[in-house]
mmCIF file of C-alpha atoms and ligand atoms in Angstrom:
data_model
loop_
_atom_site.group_PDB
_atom_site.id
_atom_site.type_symbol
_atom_site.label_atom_id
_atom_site.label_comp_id
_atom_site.label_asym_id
_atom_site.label_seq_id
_atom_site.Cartn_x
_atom_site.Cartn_y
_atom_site.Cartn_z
ATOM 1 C CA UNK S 1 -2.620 117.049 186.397
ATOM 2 C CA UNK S 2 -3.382 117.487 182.810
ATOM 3 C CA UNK S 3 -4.915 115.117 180.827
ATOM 4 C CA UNK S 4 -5.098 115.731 176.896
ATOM 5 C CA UNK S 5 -4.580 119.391 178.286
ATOM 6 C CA UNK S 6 -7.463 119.370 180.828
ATOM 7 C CA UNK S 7 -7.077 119.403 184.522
ATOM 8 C CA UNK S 8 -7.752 116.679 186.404
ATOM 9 C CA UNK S 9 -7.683 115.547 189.871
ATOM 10 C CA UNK S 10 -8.023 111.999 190.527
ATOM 11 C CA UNK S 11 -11.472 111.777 192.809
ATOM 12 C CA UNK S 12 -13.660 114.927 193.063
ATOM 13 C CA UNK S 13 -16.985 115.627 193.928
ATOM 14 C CA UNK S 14 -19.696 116.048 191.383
ATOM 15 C CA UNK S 15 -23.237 118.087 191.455
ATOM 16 C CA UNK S 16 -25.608 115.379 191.851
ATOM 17 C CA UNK S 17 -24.073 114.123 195.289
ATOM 18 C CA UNK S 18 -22.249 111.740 193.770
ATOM 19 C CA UNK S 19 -18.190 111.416 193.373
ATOM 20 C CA UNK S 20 -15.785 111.207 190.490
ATOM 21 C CA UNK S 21 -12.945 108.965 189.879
ATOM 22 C CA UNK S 22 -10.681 108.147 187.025
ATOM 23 C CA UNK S 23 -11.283 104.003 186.518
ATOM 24 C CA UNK S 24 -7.540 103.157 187.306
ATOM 25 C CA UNK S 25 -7.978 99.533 185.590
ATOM 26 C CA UNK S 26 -8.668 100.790 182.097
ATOM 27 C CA UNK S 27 -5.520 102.787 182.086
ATOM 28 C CA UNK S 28 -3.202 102.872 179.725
ATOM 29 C CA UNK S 29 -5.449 102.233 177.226
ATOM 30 C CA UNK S 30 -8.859 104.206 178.116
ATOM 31 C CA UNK S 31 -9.249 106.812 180.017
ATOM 32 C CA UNK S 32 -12.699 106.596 181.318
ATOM 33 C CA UNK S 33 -13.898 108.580 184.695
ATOM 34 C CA UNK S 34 -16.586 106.432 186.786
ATOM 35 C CA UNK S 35 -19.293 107.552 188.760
ATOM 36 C CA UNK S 36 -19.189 106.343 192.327
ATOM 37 C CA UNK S 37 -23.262 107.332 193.750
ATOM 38 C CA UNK S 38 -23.213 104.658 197.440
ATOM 39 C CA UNK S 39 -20.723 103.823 199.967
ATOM 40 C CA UNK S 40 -20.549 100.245 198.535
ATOM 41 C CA UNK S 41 -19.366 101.580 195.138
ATOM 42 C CA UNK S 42 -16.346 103.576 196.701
ATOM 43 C CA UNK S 43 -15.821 100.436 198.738
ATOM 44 C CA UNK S 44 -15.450 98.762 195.654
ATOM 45 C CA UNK S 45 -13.758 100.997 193.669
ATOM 46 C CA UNK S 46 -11.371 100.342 196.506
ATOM 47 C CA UNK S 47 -11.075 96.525 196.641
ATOM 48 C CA UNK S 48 -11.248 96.349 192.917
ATOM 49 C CA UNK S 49 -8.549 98.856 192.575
ATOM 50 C CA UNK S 50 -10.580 101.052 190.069
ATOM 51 C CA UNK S 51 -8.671 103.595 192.935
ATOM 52 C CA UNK S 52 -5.241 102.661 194.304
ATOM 53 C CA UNK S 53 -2.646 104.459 196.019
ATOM 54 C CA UNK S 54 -2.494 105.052 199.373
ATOM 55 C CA UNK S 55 -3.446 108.525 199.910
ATOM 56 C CA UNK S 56 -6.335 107.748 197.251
ATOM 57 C CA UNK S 57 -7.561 105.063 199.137
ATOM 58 C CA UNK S 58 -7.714 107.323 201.826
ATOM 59 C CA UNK S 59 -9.456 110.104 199.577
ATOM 60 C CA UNK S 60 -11.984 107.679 198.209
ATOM 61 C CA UNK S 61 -13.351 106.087 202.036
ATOM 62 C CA UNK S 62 -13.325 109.468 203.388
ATOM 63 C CA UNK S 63 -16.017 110.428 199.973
ATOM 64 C CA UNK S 64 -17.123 106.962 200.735
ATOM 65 C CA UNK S 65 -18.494 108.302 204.210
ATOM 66 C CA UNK S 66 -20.273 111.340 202.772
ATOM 67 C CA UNK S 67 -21.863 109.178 200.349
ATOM 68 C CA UNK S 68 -23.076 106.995 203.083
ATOM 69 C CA UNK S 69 -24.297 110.293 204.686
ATOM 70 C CA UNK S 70 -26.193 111.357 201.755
ATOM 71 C CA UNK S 71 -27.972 107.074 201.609
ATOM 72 C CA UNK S 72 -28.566 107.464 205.640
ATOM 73 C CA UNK S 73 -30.467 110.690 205.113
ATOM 74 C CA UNK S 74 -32.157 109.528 202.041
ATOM 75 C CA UNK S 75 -33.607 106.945 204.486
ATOM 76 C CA UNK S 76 -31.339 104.298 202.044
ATOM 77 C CA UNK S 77 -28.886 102.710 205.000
ATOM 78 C CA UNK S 78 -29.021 99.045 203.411
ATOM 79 C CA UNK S 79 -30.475 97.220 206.374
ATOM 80 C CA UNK S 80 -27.244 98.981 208.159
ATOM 81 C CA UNK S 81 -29.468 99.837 210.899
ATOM 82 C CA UNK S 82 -31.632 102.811 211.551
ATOM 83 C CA UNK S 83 -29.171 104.400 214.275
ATOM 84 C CA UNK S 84 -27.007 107.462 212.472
ATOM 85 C CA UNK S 85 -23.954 106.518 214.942
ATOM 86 C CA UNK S 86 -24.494 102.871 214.264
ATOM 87 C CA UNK S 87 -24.490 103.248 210.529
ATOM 88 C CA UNK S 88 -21.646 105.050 210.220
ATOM 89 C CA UNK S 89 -20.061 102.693 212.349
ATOM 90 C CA UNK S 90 -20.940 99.977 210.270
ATOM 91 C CA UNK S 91 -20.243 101.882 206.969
ATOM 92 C CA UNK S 92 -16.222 102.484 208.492
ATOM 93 C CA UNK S 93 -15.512 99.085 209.155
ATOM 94 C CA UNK S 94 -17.066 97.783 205.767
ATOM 95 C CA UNK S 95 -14.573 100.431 204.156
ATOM 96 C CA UNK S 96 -11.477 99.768 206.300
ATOM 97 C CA UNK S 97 -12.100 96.481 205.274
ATOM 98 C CA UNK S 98 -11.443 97.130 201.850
ATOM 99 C CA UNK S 99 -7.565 96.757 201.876
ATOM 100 C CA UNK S 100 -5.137 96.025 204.474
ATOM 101 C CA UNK S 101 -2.273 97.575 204.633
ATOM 102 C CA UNK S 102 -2.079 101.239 203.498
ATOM 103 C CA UNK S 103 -2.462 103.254 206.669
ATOM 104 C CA UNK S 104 -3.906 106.592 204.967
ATOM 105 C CA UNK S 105 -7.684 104.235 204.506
ATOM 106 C CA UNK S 106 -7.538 103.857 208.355
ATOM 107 C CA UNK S 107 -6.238 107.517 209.326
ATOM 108 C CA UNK S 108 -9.329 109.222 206.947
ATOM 109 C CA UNK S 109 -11.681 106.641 208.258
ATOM 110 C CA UNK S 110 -10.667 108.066 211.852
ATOM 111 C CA UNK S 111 -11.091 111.973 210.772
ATOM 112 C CA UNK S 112 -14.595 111.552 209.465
ATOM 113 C CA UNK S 113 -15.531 109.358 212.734
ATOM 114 C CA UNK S 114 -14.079 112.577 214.752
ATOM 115 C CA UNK S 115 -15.308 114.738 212.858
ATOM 116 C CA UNK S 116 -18.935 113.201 212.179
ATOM 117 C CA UNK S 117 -19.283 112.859 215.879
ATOM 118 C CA UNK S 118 -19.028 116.353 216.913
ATOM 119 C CA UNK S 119 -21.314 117.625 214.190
ATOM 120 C CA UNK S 120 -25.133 117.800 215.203
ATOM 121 C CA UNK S 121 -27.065 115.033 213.128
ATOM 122 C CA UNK S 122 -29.304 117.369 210.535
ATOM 123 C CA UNK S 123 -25.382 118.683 209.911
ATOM 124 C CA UNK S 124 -23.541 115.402 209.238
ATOM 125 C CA UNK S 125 -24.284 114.683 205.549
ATOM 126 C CA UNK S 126 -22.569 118.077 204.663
ATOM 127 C CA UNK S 127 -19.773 117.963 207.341
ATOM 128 C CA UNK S 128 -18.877 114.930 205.719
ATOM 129 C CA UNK S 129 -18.776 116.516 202.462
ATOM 130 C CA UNK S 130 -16.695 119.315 203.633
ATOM 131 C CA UNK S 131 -13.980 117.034 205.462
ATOM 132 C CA UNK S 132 -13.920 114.711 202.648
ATOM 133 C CA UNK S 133 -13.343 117.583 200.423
ATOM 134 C CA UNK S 134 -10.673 118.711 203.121
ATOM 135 C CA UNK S 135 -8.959 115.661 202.929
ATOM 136 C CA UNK S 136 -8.553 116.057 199.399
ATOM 137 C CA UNK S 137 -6.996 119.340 199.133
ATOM 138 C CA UNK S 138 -4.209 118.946 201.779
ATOM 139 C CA UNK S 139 -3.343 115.903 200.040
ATOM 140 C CA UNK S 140 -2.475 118.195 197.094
ATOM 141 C CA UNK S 141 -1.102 120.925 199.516
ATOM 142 C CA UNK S 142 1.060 117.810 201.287
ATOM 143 C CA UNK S 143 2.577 116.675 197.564
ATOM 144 C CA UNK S 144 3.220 120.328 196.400
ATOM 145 C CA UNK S 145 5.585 120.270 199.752
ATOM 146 C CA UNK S 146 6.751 116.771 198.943
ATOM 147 C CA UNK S 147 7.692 118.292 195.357
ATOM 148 C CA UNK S 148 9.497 121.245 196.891
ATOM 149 C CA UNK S 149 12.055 119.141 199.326
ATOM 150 C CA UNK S 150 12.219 116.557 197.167
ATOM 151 C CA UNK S 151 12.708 119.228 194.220
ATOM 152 C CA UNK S 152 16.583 120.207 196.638
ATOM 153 C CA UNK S 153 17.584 116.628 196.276
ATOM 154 C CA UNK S 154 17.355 116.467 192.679
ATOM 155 C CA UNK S 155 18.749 119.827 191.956
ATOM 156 C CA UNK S 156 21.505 118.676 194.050
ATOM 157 C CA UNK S 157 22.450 115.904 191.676
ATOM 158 C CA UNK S 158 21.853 117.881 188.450
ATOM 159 C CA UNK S 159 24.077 120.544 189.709
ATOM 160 C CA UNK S 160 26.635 117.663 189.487
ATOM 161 C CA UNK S 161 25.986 116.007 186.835
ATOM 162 C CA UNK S 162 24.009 117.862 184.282
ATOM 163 C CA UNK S 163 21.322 115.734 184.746
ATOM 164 C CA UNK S 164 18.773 113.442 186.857
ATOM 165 C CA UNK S 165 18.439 109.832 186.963
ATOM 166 C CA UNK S 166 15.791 108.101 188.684
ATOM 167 C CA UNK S 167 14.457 104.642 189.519
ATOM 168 C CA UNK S 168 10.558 104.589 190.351
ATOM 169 C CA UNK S 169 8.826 101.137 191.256
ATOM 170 C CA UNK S 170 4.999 101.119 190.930
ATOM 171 C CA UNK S 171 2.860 104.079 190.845
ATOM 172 C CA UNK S 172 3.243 107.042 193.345
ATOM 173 C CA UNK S 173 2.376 109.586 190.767
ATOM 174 C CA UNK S 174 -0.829 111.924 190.787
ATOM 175 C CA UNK S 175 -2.856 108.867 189.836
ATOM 176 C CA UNK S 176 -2.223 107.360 193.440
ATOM 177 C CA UNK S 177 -2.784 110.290 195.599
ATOM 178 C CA UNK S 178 -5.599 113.272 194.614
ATOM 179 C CA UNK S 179 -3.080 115.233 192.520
ATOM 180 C CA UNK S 180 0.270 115.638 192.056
ATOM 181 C CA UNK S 181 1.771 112.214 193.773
ATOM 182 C CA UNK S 182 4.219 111.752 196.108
ATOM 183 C CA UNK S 183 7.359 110.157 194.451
ATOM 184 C CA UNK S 184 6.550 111.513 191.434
ATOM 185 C CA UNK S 185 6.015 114.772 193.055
ATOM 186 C CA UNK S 186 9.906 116.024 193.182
ATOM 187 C CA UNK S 187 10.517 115.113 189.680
ATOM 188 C CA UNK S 188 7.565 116.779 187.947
ATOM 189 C CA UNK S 189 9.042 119.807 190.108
ATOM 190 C CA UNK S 190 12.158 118.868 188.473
ATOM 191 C CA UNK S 191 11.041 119.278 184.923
ATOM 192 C CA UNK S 192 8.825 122.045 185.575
ATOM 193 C CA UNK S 193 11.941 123.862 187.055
ATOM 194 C CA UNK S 194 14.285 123.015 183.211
ATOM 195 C CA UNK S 195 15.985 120.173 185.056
ATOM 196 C CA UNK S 196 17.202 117.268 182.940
ATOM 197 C CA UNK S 197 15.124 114.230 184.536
ATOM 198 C CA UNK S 198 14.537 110.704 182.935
ATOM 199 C CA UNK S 199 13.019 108.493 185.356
ATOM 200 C CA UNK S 200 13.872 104.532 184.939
ATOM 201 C CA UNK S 201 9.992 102.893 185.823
ATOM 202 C CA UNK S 202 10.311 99.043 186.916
ATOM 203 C CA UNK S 203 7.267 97.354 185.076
ATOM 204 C CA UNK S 204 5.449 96.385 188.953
ATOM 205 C CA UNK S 205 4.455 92.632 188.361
ATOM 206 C CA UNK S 206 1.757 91.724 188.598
ATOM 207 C CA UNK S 207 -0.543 94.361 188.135
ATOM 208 C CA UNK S 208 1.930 96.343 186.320
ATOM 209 C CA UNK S 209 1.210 99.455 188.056
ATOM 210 C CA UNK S 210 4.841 100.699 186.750
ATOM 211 C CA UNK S 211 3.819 100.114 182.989
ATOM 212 C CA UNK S 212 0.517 101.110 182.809
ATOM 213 C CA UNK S 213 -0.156 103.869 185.375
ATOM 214 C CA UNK S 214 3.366 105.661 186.019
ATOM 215 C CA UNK S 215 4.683 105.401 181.968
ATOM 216 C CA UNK S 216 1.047 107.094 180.998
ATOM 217 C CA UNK S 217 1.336 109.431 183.396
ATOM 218 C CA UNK S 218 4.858 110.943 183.074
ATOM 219 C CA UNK S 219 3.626 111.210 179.166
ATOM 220 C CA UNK S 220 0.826 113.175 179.927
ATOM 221 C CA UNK S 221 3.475 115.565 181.733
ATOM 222 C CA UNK S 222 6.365 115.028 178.991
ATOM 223 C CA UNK S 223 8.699 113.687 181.455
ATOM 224 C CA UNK S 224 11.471 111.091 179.503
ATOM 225 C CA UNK S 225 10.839 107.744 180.764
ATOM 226 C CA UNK S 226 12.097 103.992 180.360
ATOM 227 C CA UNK S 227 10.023 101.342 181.093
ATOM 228 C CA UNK S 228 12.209 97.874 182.327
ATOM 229 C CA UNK S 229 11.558 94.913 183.650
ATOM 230 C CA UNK S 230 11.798 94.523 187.704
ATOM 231 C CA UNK S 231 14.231 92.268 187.747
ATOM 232 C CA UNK S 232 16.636 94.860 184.813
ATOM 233 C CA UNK S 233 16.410 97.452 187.951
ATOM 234 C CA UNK S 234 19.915 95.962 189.899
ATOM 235 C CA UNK S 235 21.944 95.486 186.892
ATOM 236 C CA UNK S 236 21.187 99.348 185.916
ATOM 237 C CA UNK S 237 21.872 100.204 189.692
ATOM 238 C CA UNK S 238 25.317 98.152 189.512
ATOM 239 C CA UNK S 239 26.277 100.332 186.616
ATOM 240 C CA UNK S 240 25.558 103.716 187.564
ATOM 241 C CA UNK S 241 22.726 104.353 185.425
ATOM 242 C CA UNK S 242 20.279 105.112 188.171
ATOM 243 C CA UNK S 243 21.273 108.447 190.895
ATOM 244 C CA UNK S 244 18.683 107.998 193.206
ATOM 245 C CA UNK S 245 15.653 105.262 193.770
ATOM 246 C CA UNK S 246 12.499 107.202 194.965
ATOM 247 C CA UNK S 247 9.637 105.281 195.841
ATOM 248 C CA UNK S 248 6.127 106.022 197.412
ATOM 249 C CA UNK S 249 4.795 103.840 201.054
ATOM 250 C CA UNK S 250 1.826 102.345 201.968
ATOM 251 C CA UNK S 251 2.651 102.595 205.903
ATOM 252 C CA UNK S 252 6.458 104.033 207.405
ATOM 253 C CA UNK S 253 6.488 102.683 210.946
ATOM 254 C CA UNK S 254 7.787 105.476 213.328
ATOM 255 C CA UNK S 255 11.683 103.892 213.363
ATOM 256 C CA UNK S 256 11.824 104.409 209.311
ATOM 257 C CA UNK S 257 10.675 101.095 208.227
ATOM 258 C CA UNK S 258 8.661 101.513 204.767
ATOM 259 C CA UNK S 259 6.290 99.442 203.700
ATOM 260 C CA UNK S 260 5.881 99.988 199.814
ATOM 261 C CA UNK S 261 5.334 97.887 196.664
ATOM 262 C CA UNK S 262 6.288 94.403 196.746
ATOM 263 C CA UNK S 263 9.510 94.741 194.796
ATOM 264 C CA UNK S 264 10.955 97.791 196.785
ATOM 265 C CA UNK S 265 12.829 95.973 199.432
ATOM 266 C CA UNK S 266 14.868 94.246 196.314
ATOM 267 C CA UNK S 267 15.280 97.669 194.693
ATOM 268 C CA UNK S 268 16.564 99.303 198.315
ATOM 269 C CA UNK S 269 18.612 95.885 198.772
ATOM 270 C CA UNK S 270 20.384 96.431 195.297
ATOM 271 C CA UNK S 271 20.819 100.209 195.734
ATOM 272 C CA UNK S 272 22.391 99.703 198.999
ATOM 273 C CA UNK S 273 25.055 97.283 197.618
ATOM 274 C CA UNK S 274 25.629 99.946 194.895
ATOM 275 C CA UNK S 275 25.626 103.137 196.963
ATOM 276 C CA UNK S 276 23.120 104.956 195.462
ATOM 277 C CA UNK S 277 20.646 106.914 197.755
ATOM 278 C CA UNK S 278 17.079 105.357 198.277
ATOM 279 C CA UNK S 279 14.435 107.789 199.037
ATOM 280 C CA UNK S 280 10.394 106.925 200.499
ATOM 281 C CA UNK S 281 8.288 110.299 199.807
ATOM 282 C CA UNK S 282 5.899 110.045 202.941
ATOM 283 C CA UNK S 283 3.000 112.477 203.552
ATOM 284 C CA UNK S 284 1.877 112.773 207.021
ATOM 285 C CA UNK S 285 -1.053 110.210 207.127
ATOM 286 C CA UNK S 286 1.146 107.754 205.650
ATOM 287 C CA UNK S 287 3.032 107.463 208.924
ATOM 288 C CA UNK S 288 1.838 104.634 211.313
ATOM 289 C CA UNK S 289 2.866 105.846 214.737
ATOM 290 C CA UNK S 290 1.518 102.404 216.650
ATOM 291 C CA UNK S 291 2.921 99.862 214.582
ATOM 292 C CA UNK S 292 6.150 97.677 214.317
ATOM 293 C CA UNK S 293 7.354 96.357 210.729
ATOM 294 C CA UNK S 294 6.654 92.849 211.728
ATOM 295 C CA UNK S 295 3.235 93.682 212.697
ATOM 296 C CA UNK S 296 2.000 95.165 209.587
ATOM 297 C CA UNK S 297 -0.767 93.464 207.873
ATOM 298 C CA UNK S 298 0.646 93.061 203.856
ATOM 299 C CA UNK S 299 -1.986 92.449 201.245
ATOM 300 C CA UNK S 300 -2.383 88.869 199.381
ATOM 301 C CA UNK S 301 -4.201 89.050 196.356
ATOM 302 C CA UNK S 302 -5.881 86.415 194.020
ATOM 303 C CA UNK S 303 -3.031 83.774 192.560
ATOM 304 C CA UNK S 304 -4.646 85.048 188.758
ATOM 305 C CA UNK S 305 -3.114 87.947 189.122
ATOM 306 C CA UNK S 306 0.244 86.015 188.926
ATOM 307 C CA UNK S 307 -0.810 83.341 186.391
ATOM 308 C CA UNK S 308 -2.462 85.854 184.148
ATOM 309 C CA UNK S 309 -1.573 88.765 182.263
ATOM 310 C CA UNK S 310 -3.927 91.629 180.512
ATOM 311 C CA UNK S 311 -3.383 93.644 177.714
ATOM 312 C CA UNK S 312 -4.734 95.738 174.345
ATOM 313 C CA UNK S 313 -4.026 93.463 170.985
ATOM 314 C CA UNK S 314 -3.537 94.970 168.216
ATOM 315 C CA UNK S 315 -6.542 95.605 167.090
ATOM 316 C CA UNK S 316 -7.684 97.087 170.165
ATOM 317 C CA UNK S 317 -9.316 94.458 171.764
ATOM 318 C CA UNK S 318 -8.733 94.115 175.304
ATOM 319 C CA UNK S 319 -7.660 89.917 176.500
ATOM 320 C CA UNK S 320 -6.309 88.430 179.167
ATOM 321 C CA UNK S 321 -4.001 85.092 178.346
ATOM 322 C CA UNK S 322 -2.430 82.585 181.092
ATOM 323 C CA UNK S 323 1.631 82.663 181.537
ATOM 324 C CA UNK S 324 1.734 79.431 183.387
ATOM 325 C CA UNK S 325 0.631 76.023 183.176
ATOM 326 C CA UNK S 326 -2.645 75.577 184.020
ATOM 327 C CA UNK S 327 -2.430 73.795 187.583
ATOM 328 C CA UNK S 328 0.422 76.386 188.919
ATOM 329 C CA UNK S 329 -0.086 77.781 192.043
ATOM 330 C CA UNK S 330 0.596 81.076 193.048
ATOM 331 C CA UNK S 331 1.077 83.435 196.162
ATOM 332 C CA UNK S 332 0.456 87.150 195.583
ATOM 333 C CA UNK S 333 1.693 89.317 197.856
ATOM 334 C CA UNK S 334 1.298 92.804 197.340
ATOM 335 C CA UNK S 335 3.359 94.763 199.584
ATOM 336 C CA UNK S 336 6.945 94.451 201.642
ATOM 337 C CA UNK S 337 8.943 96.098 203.820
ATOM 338 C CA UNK S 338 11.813 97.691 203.652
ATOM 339 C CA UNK S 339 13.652 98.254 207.090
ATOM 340 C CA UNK S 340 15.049 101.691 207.768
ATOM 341 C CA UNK S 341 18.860 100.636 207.637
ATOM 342 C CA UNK S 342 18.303 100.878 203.508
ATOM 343 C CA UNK S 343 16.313 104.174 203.877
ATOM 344 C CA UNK S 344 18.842 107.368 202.573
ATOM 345 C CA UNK S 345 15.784 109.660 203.673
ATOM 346 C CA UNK S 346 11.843 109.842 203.954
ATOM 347 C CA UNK S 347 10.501 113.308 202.226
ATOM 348 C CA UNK S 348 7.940 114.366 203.623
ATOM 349 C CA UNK S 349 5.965 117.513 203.462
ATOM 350 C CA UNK S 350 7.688 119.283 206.569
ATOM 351 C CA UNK S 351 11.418 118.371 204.717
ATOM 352 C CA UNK S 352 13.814 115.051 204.196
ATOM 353 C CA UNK S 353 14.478 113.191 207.718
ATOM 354 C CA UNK S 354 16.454 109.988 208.221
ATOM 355 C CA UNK S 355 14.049 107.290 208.594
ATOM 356 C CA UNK S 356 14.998 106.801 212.289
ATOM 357 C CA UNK S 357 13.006 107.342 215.044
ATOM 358 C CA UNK S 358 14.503 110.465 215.997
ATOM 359 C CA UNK S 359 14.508 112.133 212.545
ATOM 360 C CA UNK S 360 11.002 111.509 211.885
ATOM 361 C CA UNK S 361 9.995 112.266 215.719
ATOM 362 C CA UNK S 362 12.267 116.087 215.027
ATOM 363 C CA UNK S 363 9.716 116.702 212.221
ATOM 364 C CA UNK S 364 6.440 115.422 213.642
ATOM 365 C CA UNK S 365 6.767 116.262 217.562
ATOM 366 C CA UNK S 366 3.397 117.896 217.601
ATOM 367 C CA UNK S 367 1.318 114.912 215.477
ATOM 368 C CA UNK S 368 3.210 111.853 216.963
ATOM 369 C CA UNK S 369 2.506 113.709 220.780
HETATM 370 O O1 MRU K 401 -1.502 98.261 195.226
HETATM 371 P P1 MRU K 401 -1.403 99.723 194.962
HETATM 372 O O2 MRU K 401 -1.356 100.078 193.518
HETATM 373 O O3 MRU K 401 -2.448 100.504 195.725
HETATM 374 O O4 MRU K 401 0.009 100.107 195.580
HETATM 375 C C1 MRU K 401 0.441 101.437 195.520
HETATM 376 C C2 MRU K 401 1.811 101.629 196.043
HETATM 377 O O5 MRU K 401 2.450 100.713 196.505
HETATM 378 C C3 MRU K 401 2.320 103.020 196.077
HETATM 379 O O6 MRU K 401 3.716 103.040 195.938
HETATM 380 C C4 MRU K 401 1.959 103.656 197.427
HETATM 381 O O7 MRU K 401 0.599 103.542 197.673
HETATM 382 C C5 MRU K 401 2.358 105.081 197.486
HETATM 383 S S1 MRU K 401 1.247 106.068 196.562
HETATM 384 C C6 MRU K 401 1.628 107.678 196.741
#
């Protein structure tokens, strides 16, 4: 990704053993890239959402490990514990702990554990290194695929019509993953490839993932956007002004079921009633083979999130002002699901499947076995 015509990934690895991420909260108004130098500063660039995303969250535990490697070796475990395989025991949990409910945090956490354990202990610090870096790089591989099938669909439509319209909800862009994105993925293909694409981007209460993080983003690429208000997204999908919804997931259950954004099962509810085709873009790792919908864990956040709202004044101060009385409560839930029967397709790096237990099992035999 290319940022004021530099390229960027969104975590990477820096010479002094420490790890670079872009600080996700100060978007769109700064772009500032943190420092992350201990495991307990990637765990909190998780919980604070400095990172977000799922397949970031994923990125930024598995660097969170080889940073812990790095502290254990330095003789620095934190009163973890002396023992290497009780540390890094420790160290996982503390990071899974971070957030609940996208699967990708709990699937890298498991491939440094596996990996970690077969490596002989003067070799874990940079076995770590090179799986974390591993991670990274077929996340990009896994979106460039994403783009590709995703890229068919969208030709498909522009073929008709001339052009591409397309209803995003919260940010699965390259900001969320390491590059490229996942949702986002097909349609930068799109524009890259001369394709007419304006994407529709529902604003993503509260945190406003949608205005801040997706709208910047498809500037930095060029990409004609619209910013509107999540509740504006089923009047524009009753009138035809949206061809396809494509969305990102936190966790896809094996039958289909995506868990996503809260906000998405609304958008797949309205598309449904208006026939127009709702797709999840799914990498690999986002795919929890052990879990039913009901069972998945969704995310409640602090109630300020919902009685308070952030933004840059104009004269470039940064405040933060309440939108509701002050004794309101709130509930904050950050995620929902969206069963399968409103799922058009998943896209996933090995091509588009119906989200049904046998479409995803066709594609993924040799992982789910
Ligand atoms: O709370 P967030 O910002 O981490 O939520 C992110 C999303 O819901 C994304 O749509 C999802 O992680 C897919 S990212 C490729």
């Amino acid at each position: 990704m290319n940022v004021a015509g530099r390229a960027y990934r969104s975590i990477w690895p820096i010479e002094s053993g420490s790890v670079a991420v872009i600080d996700q909260r100060r978007l769109p108004h700064e772009f500032v890239v943190a420092q992350l130098d201990t495991w307990e500063q990637a765990a909190s660039a998780i919980h604070s959402m400095q990172v977000r995303g799922a397949p970031l969250i994923g990125a930024t535990a598995a660097y969170g490990v080889a940073l812990a490697m790095n502290q254990f070796e330095r003789g620095d475990a934190s009163g973890l514990g002396a023992d290497a395989a009780a540390f890094l025991e420790r160290t996982c949990e503390a990071l899974l702990a971070t957030r609940p409910t996208a699967v990708n945090l709990r699937w890298a956490l498991q491939r440094m554990r596996r990996v970690l354990a077969a490596a002989m202990p003067d070799q874990r610090a940079v076995a770590a290194w090179r799986e974390a870096a591993a991670i990274c790089d077929e996340d990009v591989a896994l979106n460039r695929a994403i783009g590709e099938h995703g890229l068919a669909l969208l030709r498909g439509i522009a073929e008709r019509k001339g052009s591409v319209q397309v209803l995003t909800h919260c940010n699965a862009g390259w900001l969320a993953t390491v590059d490229g994105g996942t949702a986002l993925a097909p349609v930068y293909a799109a524009f890259d490839s001369g394709i007419d694409v304006h994407v529709w981007v529902s604003e993503t209460r509260p945190r406003n993932q949608g205005a801040a993080l997706t709208c910047w983003e498809l500037a930095q690429h060029g990409v004609a956007h619209t910013l509107i208000a999540d509740n504006a997204a089923g009047l524009l999908l009753r009138r035809g002004q949206a061809d396809m919804v494509l969305v990102g997931a936190d966790r896809v259950t094996r039958d289909g079921d995506v868990c996503n954004k809260i906000g998405t099962y609304l958008k797949a509810l309205a598309a449904h009633d208006c026939g127009v085709p709702f797709y999840a873009a799914v990498p690999s790792p986002t795919i929890d083979w052990h879990i039913d919908a009901t069972d998945i864990v969704i995310e409640e956040r602090e109630a300020a999130e919902v009685l308070r709202t952030s933004g840059r004044t104009a004269t470039g101060a940064m405040q933060e002002v309440n939108i509701a009385p002050p004794a309101t409560r709130a509930a904050n839930f950050a995620f929902d699901v969206t069963p399968a029967r409103l799922v058009s397709g998943l896209i996933t790096e090995r091509g588009v499947c119906a989200a049904t237990l046998g479409g995803i099992g066709a594609l993924f035999a040799d992982i789910n076995a």
